[in-house]
Structure formats: structure tokens, C-alpha cells
mmCIF file of C-alpha atoms and ligand atoms in Angstrom:
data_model
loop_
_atom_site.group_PDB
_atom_site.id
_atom_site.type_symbol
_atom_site.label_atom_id
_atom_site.label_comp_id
_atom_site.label_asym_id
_atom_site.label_seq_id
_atom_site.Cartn_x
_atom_site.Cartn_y
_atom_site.Cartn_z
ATOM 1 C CA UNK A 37 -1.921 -28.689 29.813
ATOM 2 C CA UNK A 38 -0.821 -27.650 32.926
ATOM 3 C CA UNK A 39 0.054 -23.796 31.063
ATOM 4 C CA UNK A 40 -3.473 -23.581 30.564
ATOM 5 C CA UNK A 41 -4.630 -24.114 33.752
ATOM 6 C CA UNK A 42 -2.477 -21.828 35.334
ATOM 7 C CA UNK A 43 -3.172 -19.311 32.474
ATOM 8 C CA UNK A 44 -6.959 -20.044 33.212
ATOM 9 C CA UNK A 45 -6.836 -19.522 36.786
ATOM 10 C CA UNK A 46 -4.834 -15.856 36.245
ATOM 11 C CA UNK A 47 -8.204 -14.501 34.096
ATOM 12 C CA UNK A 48 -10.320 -16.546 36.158
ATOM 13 C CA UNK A 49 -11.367 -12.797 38.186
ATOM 14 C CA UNK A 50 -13.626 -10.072 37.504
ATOM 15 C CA UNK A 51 -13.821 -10.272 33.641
ATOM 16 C CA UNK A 52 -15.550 -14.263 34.016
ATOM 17 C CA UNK A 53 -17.796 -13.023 35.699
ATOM 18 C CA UNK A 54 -19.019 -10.679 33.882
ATOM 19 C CA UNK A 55 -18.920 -12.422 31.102
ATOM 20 C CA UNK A 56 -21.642 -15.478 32.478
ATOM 21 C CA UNK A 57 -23.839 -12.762 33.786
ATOM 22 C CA UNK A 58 -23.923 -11.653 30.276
ATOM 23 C CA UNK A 59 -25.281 -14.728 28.757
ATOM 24 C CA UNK A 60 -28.453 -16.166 28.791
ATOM 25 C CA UNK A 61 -30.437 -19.197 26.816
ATOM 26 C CA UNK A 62 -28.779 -21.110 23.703
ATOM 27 C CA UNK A 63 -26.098 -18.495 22.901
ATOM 28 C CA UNK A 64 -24.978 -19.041 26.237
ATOM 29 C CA UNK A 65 -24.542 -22.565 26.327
ATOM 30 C CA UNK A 66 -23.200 -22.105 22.783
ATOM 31 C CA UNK A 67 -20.344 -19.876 23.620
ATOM 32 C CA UNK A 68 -19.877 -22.029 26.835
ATOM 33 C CA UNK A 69 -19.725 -25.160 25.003
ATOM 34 C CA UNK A 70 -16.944 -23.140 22.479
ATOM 35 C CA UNK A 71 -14.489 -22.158 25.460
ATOM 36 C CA UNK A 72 -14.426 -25.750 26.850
ATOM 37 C CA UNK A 73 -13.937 -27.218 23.727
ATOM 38 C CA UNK A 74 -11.291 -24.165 22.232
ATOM 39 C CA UNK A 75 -9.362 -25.425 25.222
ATOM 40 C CA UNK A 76 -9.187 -28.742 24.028
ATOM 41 C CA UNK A 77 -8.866 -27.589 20.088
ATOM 42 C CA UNK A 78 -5.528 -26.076 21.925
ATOM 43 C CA UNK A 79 -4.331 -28.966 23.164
ATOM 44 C CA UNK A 80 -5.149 -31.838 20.541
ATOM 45 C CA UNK A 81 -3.503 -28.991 17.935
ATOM 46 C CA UNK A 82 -6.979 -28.332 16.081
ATOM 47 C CA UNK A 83 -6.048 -24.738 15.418
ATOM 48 C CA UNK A 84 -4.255 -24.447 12.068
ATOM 49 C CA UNK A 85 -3.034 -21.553 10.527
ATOM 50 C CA UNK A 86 -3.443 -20.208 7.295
ATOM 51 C CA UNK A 87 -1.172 -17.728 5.591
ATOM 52 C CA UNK A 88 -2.122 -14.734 3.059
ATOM 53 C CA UNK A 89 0.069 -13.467 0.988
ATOM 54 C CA UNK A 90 0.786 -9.215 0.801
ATOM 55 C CA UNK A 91 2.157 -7.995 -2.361
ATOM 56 C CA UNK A 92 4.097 -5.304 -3.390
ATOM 57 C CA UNK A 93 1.909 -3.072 -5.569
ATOM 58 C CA UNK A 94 3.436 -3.356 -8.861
ATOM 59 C CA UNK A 95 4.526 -6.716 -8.508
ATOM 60 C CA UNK A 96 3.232 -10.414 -8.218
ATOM 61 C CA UNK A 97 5.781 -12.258 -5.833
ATOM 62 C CA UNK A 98 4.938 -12.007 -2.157
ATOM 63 C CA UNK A 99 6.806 -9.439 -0.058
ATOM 64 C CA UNK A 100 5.552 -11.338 3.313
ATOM 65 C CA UNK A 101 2.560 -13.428 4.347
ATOM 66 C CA UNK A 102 -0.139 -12.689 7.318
ATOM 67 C CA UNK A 103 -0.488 -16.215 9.404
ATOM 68 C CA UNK A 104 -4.507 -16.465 10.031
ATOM 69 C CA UNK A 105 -5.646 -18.426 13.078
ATOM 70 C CA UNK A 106 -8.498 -21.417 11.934
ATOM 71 C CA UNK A 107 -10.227 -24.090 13.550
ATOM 72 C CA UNK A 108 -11.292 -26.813 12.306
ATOM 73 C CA UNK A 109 -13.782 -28.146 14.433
ATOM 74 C CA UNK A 110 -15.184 -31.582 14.488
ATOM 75 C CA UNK A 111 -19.194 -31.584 14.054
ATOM 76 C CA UNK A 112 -19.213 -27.279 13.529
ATOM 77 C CA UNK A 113 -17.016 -27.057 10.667
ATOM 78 C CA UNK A 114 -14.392 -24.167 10.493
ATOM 79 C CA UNK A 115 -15.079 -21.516 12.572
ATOM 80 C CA UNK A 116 -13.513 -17.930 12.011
ATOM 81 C CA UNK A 117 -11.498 -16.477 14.511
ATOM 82 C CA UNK A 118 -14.344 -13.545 14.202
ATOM 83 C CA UNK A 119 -15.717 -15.665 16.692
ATOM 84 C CA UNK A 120 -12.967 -17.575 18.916
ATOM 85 C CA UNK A 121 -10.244 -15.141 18.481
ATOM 86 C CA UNK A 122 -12.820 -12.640 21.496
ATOM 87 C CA UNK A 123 -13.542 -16.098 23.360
ATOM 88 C CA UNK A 124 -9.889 -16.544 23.451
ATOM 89 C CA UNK A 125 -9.240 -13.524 24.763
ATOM 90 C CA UNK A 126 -11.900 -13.227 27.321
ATOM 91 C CA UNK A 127 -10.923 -16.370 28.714
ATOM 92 C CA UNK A 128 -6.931 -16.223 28.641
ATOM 93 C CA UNK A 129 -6.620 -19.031 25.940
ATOM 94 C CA UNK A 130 -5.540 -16.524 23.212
ATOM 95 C CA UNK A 131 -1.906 -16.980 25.753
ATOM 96 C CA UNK A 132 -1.626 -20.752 24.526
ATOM 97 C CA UNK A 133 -3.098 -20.173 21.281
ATOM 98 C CA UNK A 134 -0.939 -17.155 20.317
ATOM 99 C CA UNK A 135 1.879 -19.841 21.540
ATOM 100 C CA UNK A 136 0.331 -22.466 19.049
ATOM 101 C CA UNK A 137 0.535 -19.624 15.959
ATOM 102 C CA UNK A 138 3.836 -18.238 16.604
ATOM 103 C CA UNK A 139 5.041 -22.058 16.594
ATOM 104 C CA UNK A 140 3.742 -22.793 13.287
ATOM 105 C CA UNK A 141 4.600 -19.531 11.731
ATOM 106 C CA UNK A 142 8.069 -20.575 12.888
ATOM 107 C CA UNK A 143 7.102 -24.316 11.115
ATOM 108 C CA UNK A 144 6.448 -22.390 8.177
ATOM 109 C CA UNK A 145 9.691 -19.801 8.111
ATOM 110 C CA UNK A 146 11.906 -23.148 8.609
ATOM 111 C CA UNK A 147 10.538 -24.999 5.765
ATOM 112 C CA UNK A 148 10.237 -22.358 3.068
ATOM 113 C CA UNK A 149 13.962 -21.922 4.295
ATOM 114 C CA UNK A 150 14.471 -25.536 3.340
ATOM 115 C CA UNK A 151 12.487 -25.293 0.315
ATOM 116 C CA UNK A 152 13.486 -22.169 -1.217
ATOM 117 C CA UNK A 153 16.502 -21.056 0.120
ATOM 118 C CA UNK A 154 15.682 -17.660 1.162
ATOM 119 C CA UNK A 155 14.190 -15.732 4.595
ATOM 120 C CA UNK A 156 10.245 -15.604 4.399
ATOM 121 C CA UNK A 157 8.842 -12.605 6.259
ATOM 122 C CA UNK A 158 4.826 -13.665 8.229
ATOM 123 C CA UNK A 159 3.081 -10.741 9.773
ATOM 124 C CA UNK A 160 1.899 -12.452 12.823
ATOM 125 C CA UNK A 161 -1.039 -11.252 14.985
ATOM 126 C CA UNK A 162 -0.885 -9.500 18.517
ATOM 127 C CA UNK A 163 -4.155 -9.065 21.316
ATOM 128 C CA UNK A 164 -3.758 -6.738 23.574
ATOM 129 C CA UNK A 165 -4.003 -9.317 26.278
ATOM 130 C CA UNK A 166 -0.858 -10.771 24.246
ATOM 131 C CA UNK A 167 1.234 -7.789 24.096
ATOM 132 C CA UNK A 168 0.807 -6.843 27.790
ATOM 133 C CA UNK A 169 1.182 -10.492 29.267
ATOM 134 C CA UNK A 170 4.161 -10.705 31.067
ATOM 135 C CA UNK A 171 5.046 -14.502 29.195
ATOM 136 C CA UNK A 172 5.561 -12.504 25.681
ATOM 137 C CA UNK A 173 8.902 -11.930 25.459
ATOM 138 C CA UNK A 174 9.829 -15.655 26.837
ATOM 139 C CA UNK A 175 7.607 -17.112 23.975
ATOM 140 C CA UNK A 176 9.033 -15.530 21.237
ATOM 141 C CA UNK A 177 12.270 -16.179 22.227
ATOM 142 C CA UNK A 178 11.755 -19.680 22.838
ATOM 143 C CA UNK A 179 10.118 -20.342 19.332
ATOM 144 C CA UNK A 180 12.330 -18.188 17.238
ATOM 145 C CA UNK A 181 15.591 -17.424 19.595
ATOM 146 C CA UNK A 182 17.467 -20.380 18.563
ATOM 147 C CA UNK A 183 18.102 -19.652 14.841
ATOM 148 C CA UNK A 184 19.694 -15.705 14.887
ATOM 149 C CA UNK A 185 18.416 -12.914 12.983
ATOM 150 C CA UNK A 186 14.765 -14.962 12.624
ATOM 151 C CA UNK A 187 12.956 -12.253 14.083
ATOM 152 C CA UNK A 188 13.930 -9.979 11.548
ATOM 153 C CA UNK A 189 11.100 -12.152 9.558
ATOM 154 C CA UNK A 190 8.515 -11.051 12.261
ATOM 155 C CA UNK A 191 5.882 -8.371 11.540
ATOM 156 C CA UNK A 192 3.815 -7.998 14.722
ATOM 157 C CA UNK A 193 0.279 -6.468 13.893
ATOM 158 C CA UNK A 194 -1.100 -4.394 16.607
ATOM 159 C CA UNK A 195 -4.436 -3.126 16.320
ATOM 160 C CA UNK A 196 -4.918 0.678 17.022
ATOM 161 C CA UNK A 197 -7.117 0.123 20.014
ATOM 162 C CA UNK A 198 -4.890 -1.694 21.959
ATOM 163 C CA UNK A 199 -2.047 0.989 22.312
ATOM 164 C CA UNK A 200 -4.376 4.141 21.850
ATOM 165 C CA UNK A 201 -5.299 4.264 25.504
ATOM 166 C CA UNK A 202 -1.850 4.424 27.306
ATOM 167 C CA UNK A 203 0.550 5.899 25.103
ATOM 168 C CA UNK A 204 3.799 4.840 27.489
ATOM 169 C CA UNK A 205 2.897 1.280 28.310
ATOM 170 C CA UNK A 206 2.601 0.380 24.635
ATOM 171 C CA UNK A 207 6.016 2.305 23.573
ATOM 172 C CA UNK A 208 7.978 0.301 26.129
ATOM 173 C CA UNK A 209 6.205 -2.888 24.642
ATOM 174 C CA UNK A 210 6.776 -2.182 21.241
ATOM 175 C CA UNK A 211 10.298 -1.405 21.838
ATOM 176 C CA UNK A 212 11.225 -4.563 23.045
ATOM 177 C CA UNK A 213 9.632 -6.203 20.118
ATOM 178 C CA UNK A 214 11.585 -3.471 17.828
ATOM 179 C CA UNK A 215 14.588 -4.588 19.908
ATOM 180 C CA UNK A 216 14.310 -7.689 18.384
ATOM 181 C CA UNK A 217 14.584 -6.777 14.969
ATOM 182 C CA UNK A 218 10.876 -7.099 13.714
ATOM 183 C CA UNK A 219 8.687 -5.008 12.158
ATOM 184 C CA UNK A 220 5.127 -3.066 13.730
ATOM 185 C CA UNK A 221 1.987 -2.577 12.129
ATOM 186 C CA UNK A 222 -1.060 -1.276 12.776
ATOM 187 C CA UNK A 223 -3.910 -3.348 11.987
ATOM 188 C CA UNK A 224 -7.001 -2.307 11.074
ATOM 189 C CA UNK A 225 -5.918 1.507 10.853
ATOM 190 C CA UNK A 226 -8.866 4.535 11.239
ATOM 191 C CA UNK A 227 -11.390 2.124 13.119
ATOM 192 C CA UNK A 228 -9.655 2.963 16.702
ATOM 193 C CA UNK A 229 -11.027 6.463 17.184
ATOM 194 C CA UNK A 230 -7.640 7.435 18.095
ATOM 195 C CA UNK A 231 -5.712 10.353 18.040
ATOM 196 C CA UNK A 232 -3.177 10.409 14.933
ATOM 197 C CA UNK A 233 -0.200 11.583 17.298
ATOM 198 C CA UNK A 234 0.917 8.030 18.224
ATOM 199 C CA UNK A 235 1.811 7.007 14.707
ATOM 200 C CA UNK A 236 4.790 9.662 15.684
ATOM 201 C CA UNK A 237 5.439 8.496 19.057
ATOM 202 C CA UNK A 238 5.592 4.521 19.165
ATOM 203 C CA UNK A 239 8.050 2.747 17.159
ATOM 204 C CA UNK A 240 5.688 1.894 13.944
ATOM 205 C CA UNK A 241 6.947 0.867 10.769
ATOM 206 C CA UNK A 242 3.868 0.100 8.625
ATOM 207 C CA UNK A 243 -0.476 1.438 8.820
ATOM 208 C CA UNK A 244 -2.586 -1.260 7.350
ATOM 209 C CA UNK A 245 -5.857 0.625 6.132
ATOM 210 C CA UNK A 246 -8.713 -0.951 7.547
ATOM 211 C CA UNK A 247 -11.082 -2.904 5.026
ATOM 212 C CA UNK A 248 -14.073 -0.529 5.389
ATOM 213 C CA UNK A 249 -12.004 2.189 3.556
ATOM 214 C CA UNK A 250 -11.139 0.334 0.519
ATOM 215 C CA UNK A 251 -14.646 -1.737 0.041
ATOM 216 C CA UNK A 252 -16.690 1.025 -1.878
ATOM 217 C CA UNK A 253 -13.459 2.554 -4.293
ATOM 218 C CA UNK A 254 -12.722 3.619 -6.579
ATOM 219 C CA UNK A 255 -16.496 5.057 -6.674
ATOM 220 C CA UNK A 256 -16.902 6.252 -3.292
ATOM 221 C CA UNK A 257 -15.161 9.749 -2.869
ATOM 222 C CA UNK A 258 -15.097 10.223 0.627
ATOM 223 C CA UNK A 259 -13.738 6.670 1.042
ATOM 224 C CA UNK A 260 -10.892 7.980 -1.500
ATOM 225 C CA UNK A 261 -9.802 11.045 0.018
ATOM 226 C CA UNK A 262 -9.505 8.880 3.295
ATOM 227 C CA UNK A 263 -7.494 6.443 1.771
ATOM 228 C CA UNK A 264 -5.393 8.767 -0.472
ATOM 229 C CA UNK A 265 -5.167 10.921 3.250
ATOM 230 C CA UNK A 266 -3.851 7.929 5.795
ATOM 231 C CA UNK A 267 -1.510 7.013 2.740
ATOM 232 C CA UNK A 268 0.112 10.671 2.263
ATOM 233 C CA UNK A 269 0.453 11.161 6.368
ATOM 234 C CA UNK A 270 2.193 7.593 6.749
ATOM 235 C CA UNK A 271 4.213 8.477 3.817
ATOM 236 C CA UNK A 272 5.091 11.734 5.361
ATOM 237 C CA UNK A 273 5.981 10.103 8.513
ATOM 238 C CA UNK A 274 7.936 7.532 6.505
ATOM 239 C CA UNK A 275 5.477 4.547 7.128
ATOM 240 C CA UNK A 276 4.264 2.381 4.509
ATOM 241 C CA UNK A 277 0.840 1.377 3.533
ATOM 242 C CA UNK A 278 -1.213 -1.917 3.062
ATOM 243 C CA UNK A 279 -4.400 -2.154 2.010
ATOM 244 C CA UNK A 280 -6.691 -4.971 3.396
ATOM 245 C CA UNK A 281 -9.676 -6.896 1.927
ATOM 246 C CA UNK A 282 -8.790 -6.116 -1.850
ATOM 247 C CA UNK A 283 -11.082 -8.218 -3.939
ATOM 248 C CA UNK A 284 -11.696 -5.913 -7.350
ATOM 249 C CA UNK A 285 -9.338 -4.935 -10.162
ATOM 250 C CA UNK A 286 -10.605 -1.419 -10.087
ATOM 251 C CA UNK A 287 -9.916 -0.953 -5.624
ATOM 252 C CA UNK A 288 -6.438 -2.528 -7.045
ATOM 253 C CA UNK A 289 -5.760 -0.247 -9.846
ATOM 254 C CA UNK A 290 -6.858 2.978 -7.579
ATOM 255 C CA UNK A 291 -5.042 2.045 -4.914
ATOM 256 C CA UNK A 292 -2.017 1.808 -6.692
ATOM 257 C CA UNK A 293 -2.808 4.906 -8.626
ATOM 258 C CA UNK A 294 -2.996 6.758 -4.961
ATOM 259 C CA UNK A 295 0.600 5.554 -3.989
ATOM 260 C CA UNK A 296 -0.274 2.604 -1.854
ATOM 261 C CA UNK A 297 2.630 0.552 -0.995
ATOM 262 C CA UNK A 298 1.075 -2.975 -0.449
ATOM 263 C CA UNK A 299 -2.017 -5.023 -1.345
ATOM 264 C CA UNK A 300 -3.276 -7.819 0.778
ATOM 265 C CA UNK A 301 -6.539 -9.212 -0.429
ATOM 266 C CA UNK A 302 -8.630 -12.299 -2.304
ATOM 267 C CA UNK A 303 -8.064 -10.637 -5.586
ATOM 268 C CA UNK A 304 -4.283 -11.580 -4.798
ATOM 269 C CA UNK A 305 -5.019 -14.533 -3.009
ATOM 270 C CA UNK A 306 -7.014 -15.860 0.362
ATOM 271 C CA UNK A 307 -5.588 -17.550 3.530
ATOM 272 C CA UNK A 308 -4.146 -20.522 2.303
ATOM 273 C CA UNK A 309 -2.232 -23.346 3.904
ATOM 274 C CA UNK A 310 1.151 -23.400 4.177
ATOM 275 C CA UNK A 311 1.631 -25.821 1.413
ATOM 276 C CA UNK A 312 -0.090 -23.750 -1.288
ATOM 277 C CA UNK A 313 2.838 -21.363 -1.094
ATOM 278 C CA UNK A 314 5.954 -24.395 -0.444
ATOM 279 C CA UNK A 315 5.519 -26.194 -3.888
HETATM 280 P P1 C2E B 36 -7.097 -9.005 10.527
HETATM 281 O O1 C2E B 36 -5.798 -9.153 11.227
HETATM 282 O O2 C2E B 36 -7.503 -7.638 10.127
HETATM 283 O O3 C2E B 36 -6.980 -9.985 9.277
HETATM 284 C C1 C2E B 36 -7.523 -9.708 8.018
HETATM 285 C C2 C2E B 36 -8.851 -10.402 7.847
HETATM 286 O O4 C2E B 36 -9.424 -10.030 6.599
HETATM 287 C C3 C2E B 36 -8.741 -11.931 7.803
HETATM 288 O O5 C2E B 36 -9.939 -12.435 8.375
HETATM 289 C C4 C2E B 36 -8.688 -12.194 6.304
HETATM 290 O O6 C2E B 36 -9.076 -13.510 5.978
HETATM 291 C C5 C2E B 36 -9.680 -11.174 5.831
HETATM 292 N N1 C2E B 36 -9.485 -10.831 4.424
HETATM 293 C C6 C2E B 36 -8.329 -10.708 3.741
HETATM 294 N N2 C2E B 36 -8.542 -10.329 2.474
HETATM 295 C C7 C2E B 36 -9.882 -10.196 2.333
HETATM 296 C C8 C2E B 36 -10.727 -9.835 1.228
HETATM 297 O O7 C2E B 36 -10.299 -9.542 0.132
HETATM 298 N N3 C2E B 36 -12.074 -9.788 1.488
HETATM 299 C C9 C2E B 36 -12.593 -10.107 2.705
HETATM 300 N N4 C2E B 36 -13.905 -10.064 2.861
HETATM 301 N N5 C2E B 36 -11.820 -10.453 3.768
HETATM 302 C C10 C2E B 36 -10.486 -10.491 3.575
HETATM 303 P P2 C2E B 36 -9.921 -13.660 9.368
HETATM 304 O O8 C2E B 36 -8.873 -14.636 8.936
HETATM 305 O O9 C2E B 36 -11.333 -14.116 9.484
HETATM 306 O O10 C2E B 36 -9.440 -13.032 10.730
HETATM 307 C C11 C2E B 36 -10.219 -12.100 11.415
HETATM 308 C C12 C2E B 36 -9.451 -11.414 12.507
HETATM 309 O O11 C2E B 36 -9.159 -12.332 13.567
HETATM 310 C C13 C2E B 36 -8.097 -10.873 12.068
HETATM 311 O O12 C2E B 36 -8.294 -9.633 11.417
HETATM 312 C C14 C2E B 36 -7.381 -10.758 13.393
HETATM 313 O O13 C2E B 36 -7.748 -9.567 14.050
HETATM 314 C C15 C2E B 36 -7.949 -11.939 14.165
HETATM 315 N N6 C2E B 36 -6.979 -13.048 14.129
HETATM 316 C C16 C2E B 36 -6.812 -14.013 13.198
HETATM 317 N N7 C2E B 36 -5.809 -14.843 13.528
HETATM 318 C C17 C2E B 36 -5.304 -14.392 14.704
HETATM 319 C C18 C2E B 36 -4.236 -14.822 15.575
HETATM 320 O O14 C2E B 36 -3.496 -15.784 15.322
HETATM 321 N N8 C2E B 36 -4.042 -14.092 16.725
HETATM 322 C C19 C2E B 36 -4.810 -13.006 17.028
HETATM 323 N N9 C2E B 36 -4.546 -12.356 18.162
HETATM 324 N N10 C2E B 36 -5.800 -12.571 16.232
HETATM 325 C C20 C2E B 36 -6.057 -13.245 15.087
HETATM 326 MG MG1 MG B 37 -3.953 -8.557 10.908
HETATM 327 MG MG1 MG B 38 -6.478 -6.039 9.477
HETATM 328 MG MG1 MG B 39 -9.410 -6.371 9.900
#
């Protein structure tokens, strides 16, 4: 409790403020009434995590598993982290709850260990406020420094807009993370606005094209040639591909048919708790 308040009073400047003068009527006491009680969620461990599996695209086992922040609140049901994941980073909670996920993706690692007797990879999820906060590198290595090699299982996802704007500060960050032994992807890829050069420059193993691109194939054509375009550049740059959001046979079957790598989607399966995937 006391991480939070201290983590609380470090964003408690300019971007609070801004953020009550933007609210007005119900909404605001809405969203108010969500930050007080996300903080709490925190603490009493409300926040589960789901995990979805990514496939390989010619083959049914998964090749690793994306955890998925949910929470499971009391009187509002579950609410998607559409909505508290931006709460959580406005207010510095996404700190503690990034803390929370990496914790039970380590929960999860351990017992499919125990379980199945192999090394399960989990893509894990990275805000910018998380990649750039000076407590990052502490965290991970006191959830996952213990056991050796475990962050070899780590795939951090990075969305494009958080390293687009200062190319240096993000390769120094995502070198330390590659220093570690885990994998970087970029999430939600052609949705940043970005130029293409970083995919060169920063230490990137894997482009994960955005759901918007895949949600009209195999009909739409311009969707296509973007598709069959981000997947021939990563391949030429020796990335691989997922594609996100697959829910039809047909986005499968083109997908595959333009060289995709990996498929992450509801066709295959959708967030799930850990204990789907354990028996
Ligand atoms: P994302 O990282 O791009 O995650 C993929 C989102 O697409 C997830 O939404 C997933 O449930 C959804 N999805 C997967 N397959 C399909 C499909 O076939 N159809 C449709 N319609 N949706 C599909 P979700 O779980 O609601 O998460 C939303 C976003 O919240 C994530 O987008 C990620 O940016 C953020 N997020 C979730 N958990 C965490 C977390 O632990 N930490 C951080 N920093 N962000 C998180
Ligand atoms: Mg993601
Ligand atoms: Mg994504
Ligand atoms: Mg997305």
C-alpha cells in the first residue's frame, strides 16, 4: 500500500490536473469513482489475468500465450482494460498493476512448469509509462530473477507509439530488456503513424499487425496488400508476423496463404484463465 502512495504522489503533477479539468457531470464522477476503487481492485488482488493463446500458422499447439489484464469488479461486472488500462496510466496505478500481471504471468510460467514439464513462453504487456519508469528493471528481476533463464519466456509488447517519438530513449530501454533474454514486439503495428525506419534501428524481434488490417480479408484488397506488405518488410528485415483479432476461417486461411507467421485470435481461442490451458 505504501508503493502506491508513493507511486501516486510521483504522477500526482501536471497530468491530474488536467485530467479533472477535463471532466464534467456523471462521466466524471464515473471515472473518479473507477480510479479510487482500481486502487483498491490493486490491493485486494481483483485484477486477474487472462491468457490467449498465439499459434503457429500451420499448427494447433500454442507457441506462447498473451497475459490480458481483467477486473472483476463487484456491482459493475468485468470491465475491459479498454477502459482501466488509460485510467491506470493517467494516474500511475498501471506501476502496481503492471507489478500485479508480471506476478501472475510468473504464477502461471511456474505451474505449467509443474504441470507439463516444459518452459511456457507469455507475451506480457508494456505502457509507455511502464517502460520508461525507472522501477522496471527492479520488478522484473524481482518476479522472475530467481529461477535463471525465465526471462527467456518473456515477450514484452510495445506498442508503436510509445517508442516512435524518441528513437534513442526507447533503444537503450529495449536493450536492457533484450539483455535479459526476452523477446520485443510491436503491438498493434501500422496504427502509430510512424516512420518504418525504427523496425531497423531498435532491437525488435516480432510486428503484430494491428486488428483493423485483418477485420475486412480476405475481401478487402487494400486491407490485403497492407497485410501481405508489413508481412514481406518484417520478413525482409527478419521479423516475424502475428496477426491479431482472427475470428473467420477465411482471414485464417488468407493469412496463412500470405506467409504470416502467427495467428492470435477467437477463432483459435479467447483470453482464458490460466486453468483452461493447465489441465
Ligand atoms: P492488445 O495488447 O492489442 O491485446 C489484444 C486485444 O484484442 C485484447 O483485448 C484481446 O482480448 C483482443 N482480441 C484478441 N483476439 C480477438 C478477436 O479475435 N476479436 C476481437 N474482437 N478481439 C480480439 P483486451 O483484452 O480487451 O485488451 C485491450 C488492450 O488493453 C490490449 O490490447 C492492451 O493494449 C491493453 N492491456 C491489456 N492488458 C494489459 C496489461 O496487463 N498491461 C498493459 N499495459 N496493457 C494491457
Ligand atoms: Mg498486446
Ligand atoms: Mg495488439
Ligand atoms: Mg490491439
Amino acid at each position: 500500500k505504501a508503493d502506491i502512495a508513493m507511486y501516486k504522489a510521483k504522477y500526482a503533477g501536471k497530468n491530474r490536473l488536467m485530467f479533472y479539468q477535463e471532466e464534467f457531470g456523471e462521466e466524471k464522477s464515473f471515472r473518479l469513482r473507477l480510479i479510487s476503487e482500481l486502487e483498491k481492485a490493486i490491493n485486494n488482488d481483483e485484477i486477474e489475468v487472462n491468457f490467449q493463446p498465439i499459434v503457429e500458422s500451420c499448427e494447433e499447439e500454442a507457441c506462447y500465450f498473451e497475459a490480458l489484464a481483467r477486473w472483476n469488479h463487484s456491482t459493475e461486472g468485468v470491465i475491459s482494460p479498454a477502459q482501466f488500462i488509460p485510467i491506470a496510466e493517467e494516474t500511475g496505478l498501471i506501476i502496481p498493476l503492471g507489478e500485479l500481471v508480471m506476478k501472475k504471468v510468473r504464477a502461471f510460467i511456474d505451474t505449467w512448469k509443474l504441470v507439463k514439464g516444459s518452459d511456457v513462453k507469455v507475451a506480457v504487456n508494456l505502457s509507455v509509462a511502464q517502460l520508461y519508469h525507472e522501477s522496471l528493471q527492479g520488478s522484473i528481476n524481482r518476479i522472475f530473477g530467481d529461477r535463471e533463464g525465465i526471462c527467456k519466456s518473456l515477450i514484452f509488447e510495445i506498442t508503436e507509439s510509445s517508442i516512435m517519438h524518441q528513437l534513442e530513449p526507447a533503444q537503450s530501454k529495449l536493450n536492457q530488456l533484450k539483455a535479459l533474454g526476452s523477446t520485443i514486439a510491436i503491438d498493434d503495428f501500422g496504427t502509430g503513424y510512424s516512420s518504418l525506419s525504427y523496425l531497423s534501428k531498435l532491437p525488435i524481434d516480432i510486428v503484430k499487425v494491428d486488428r483493423s488490417f485483418v477485420l475486412s480479408l480476405p475481401e478487402n484488397q487494400d486491407d490485403s496488400a497492407i497485410c501481405k506488405a508489413i508481412i514481406s518488410l518484417s520478413h525482409s528485415l527478419n521479423l516475424k508476423v502475428v496477426a491479431e483479432g482472427i475470428e473467420t476461417e477465411a482471414q485464417y486461411s488468407h493469412l496463412k496463404s500470405l506467409d504470416c507467421d502467427y495467428i492470435q485470435g477467437y477463432l483459435i481461442s479467447k483470453p482464458m484463465p490460466c486453468e483452461v490451458f493447465l489441465s
